[in-house]
Short mmCIF file of C-alpha atoms and ligand atoms in Angstrom, two decimals:
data_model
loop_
_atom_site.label_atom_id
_atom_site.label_comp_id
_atom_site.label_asym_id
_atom_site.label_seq_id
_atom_site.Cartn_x
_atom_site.Cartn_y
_atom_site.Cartn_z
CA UNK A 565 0.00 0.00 0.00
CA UNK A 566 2.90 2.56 0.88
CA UNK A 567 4.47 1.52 -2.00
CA UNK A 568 1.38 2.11 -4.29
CA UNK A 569 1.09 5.68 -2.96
CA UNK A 570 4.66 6.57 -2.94
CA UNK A 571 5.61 5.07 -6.19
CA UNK A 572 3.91 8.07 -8.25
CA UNK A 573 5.10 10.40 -6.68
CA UNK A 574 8.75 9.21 -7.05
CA UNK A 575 8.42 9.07 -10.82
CA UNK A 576 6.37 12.18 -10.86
CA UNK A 577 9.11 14.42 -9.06
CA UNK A 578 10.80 15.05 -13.08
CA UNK A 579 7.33 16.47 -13.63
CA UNK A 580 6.93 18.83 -10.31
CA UNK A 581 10.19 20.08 -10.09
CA UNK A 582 10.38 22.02 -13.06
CA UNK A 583 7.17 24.12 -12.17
CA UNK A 584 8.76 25.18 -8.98
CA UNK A 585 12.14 25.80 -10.37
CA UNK A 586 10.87 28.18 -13.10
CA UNK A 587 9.25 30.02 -10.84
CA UNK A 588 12.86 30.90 -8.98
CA UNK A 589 14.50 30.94 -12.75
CA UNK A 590 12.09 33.28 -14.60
CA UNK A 591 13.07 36.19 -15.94
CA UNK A 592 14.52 37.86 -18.77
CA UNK A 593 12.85 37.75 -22.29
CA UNK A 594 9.23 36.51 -22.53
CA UNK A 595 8.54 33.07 -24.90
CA UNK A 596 6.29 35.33 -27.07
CA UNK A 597 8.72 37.82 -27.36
CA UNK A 598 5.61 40.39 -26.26
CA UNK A 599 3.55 39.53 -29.24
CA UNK A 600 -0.12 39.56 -29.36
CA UNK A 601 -2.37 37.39 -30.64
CA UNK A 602 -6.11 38.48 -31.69
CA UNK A 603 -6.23 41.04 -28.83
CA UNK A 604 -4.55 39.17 -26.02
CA UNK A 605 -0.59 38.59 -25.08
CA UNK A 606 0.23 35.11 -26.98
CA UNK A 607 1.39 33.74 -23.43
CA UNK A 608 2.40 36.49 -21.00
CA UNK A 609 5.38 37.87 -19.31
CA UNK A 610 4.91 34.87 -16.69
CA UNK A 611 6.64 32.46 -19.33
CA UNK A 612 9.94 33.19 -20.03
CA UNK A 613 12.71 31.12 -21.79
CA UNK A 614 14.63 31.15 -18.26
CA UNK A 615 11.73 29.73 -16.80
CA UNK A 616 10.82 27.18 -19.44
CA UNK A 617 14.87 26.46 -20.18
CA UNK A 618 15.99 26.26 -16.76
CA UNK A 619 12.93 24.24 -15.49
CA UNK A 620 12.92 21.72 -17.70
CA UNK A 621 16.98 21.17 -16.36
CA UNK A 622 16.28 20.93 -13.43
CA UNK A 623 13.52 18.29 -13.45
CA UNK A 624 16.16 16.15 -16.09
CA UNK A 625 18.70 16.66 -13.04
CA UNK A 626 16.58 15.76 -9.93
CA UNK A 627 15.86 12.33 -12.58
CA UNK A 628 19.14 11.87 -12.71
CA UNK A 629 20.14 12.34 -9.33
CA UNK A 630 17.06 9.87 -8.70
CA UNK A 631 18.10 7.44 -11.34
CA UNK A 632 21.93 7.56 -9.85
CA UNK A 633 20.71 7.06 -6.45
CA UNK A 634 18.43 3.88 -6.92
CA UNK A 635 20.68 2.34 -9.17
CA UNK A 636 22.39 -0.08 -6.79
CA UNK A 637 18.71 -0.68 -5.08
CA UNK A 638 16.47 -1.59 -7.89
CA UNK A 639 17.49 -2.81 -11.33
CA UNK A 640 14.27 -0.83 -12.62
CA UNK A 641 14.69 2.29 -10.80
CA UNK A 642 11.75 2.28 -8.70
CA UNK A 643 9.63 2.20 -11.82
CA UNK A 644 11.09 4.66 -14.16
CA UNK A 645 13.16 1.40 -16.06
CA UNK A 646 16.21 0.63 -17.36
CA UNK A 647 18.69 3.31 -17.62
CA UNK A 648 18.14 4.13 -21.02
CA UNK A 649 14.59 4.12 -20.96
CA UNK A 650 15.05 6.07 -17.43
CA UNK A 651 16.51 8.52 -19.00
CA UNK A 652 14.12 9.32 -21.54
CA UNK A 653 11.14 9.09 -19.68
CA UNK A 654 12.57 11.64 -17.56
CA UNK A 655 13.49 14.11 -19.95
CA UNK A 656 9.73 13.26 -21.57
CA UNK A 657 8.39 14.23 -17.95
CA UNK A 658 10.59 17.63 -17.83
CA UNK A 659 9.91 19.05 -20.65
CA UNK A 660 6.21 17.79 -20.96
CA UNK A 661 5.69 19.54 -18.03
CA UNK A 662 7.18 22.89 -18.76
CA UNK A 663 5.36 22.65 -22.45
CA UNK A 664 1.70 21.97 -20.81
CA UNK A 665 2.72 24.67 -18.49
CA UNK A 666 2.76 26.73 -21.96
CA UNK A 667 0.07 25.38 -23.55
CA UNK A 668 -2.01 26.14 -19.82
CA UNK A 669 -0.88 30.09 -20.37
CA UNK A 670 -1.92 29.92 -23.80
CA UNK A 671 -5.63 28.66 -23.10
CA UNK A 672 -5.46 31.18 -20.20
CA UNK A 673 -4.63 34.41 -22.60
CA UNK A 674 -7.45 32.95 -25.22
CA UNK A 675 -9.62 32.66 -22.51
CA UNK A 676 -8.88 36.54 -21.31
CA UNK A 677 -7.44 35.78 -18.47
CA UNK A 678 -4.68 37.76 -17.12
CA UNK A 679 -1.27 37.02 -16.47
CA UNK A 680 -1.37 35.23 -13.23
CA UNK A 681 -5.54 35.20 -12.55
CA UNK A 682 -6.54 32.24 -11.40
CA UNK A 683 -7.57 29.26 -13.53
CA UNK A 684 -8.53 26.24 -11.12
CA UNK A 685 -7.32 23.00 -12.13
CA UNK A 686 -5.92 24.76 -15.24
CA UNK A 687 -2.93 26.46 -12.76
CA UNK A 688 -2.51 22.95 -10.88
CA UNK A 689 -2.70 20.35 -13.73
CA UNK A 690 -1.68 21.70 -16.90
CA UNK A 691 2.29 20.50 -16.06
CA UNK A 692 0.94 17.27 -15.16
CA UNK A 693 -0.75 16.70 -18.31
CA UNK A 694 1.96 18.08 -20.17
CA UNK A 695 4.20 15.25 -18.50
CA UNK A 696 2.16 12.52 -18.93
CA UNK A 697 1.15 13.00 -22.65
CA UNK A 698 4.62 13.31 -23.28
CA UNK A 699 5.48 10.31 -21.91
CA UNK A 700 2.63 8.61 -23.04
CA UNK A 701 3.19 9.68 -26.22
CA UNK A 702 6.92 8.18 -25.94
CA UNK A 703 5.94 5.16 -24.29
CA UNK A 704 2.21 4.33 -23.65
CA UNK A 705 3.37 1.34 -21.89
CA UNK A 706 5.31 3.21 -19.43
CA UNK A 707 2.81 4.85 -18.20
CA UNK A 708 0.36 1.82 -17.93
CA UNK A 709 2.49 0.00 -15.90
CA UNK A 710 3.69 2.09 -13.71
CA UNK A 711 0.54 4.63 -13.24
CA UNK A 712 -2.69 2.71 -14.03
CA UNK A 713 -2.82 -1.13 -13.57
CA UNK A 714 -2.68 -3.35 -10.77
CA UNK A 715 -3.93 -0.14 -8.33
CA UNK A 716 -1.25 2.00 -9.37
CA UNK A 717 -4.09 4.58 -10.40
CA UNK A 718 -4.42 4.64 -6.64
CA UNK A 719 -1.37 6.06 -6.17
CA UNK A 720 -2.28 8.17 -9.00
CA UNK A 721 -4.84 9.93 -7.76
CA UNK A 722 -3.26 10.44 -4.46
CA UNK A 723 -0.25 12.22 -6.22
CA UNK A 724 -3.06 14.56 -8.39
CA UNK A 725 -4.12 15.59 -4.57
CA UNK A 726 -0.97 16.02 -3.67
CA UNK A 727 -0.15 18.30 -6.54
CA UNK A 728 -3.05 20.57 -5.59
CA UNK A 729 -2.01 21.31 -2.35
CA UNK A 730 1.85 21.56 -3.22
CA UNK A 731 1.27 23.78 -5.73
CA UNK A 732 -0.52 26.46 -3.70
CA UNK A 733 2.28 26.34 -1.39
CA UNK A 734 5.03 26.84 -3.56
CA UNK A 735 3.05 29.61 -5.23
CA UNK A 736 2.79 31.04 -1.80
CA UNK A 737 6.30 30.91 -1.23
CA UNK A 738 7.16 32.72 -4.89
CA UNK A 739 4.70 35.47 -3.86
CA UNK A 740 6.52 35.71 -0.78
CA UNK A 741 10.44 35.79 -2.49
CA UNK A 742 8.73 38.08 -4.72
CA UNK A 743 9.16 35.53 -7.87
CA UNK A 744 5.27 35.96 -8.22
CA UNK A 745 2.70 38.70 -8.44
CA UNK A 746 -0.17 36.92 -6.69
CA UNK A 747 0.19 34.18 -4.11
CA UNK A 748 -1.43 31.50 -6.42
N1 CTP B 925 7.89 31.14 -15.13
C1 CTP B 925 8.73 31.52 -16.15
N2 CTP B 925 8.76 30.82 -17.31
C2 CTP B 925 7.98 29.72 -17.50
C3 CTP B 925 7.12 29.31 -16.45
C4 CTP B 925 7.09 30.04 -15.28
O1 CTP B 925 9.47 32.50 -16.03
N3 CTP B 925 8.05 29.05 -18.65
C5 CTP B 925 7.89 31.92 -13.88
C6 CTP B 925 7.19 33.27 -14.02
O2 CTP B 925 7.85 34.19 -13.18
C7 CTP B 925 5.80 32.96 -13.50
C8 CTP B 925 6.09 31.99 -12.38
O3 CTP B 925 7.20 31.22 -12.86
O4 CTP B 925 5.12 34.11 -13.05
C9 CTP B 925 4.96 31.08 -11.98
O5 CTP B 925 4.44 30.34 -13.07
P1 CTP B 925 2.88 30.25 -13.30
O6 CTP B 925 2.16 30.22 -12.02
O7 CTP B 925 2.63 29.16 -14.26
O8 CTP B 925 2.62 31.64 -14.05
P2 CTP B 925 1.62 32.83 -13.79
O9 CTP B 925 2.41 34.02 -13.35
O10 CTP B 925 0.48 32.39 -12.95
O11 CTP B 925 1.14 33.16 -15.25
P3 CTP B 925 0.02 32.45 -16.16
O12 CTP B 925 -1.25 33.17 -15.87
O13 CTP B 925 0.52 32.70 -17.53
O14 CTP B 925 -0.02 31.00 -15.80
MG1 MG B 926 0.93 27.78 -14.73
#
């Protein structure tokens, strides 16, 4: 049962990471380069190549480290897999995450909403989506084993809670560094 709950969240840590660390890396020029797009920004000043760049190196890094770690424990990882395919489902999860980050901004700016207004569900889950299509897309079977059959979907769910909560707190945190405009 541990196992089952802790076991997503383990793999999931390439996906979470990089949402937090862009928040400390932003900065600099924004991805749309301030351009407009039928009367709203394209994405906003809150996504910046920094951001997106340095995000999605850190969540390849904390895999690593994970991946480095485990190896003398468990032939698999914990889940992630061989090295190889280790590897590449972690770089899947980093940069999925930072891209349906993107994509969230962009449905955000078409929907009117201001840079930073809230968007529930949309704000917590649009990483994780990212993530997980990209990894599904790279290997579907990946992500059956390891986050849908034989109860893993248990642990699945109780990571998508988790992320909720986390997320307001680091948000909290960036408003308090000053990283972020509003506290969510
Ligand atoms: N950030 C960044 N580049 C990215 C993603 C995030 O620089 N690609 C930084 C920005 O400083 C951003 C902060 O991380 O303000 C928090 O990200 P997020 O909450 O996703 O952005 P919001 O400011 O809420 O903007 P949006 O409404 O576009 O989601
Ligand atoms: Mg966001």
């Amino acid at each position: 049962m541990i196992a089952i709950l802790l076991t997503p969240i383990w793999l999931m840590l390439p996906a979470l990471v990089p949402n937090s660390a862009a928040v400390i890396f932003g900065g600099g020029p924004p991805m749309d380069f301030g351009r407009s797009w039928r009367g709203n920004r394209l994405l906003g000043d809150g996504k910046t190549w920094r951001g997106f760049i340095g995000g999605a190196l850190i969540g390849v890094l904390v895999g690593a480290i994970e991946i480095a770690v485990s190896d003398p424990l468990s032939e698999d990882h914990f889940g992630f897999g061989p090295t190889g395919t280790a590897l590449a489902i972690v770089i899947a999860l980093s940069v999925g995450s930072m891209s349906g980050d993107v994509l969230g901004a962009f449905v955000k700016r078409r929907l009117g909403l201001e840079r930073g207004q809230k968007a529930p569900f949309l704000d917590q889950y649009d990483f994780v989506a990212g993530a997980l299509l990209f990894a599904l897309v790279l290997d579907s079977g990946w992500i059956a084993d390891n986050l849908i059959d034989d109860n893993a979907w248990v642990g699945l769910i109780f990571f998508l809670v988790l992320v909720y909560l986390i997320h307001r707190a680091v948000n909290i945190i960036g408003y308090k560094l000053g990283k972020k405009d509003v506290p969510w």
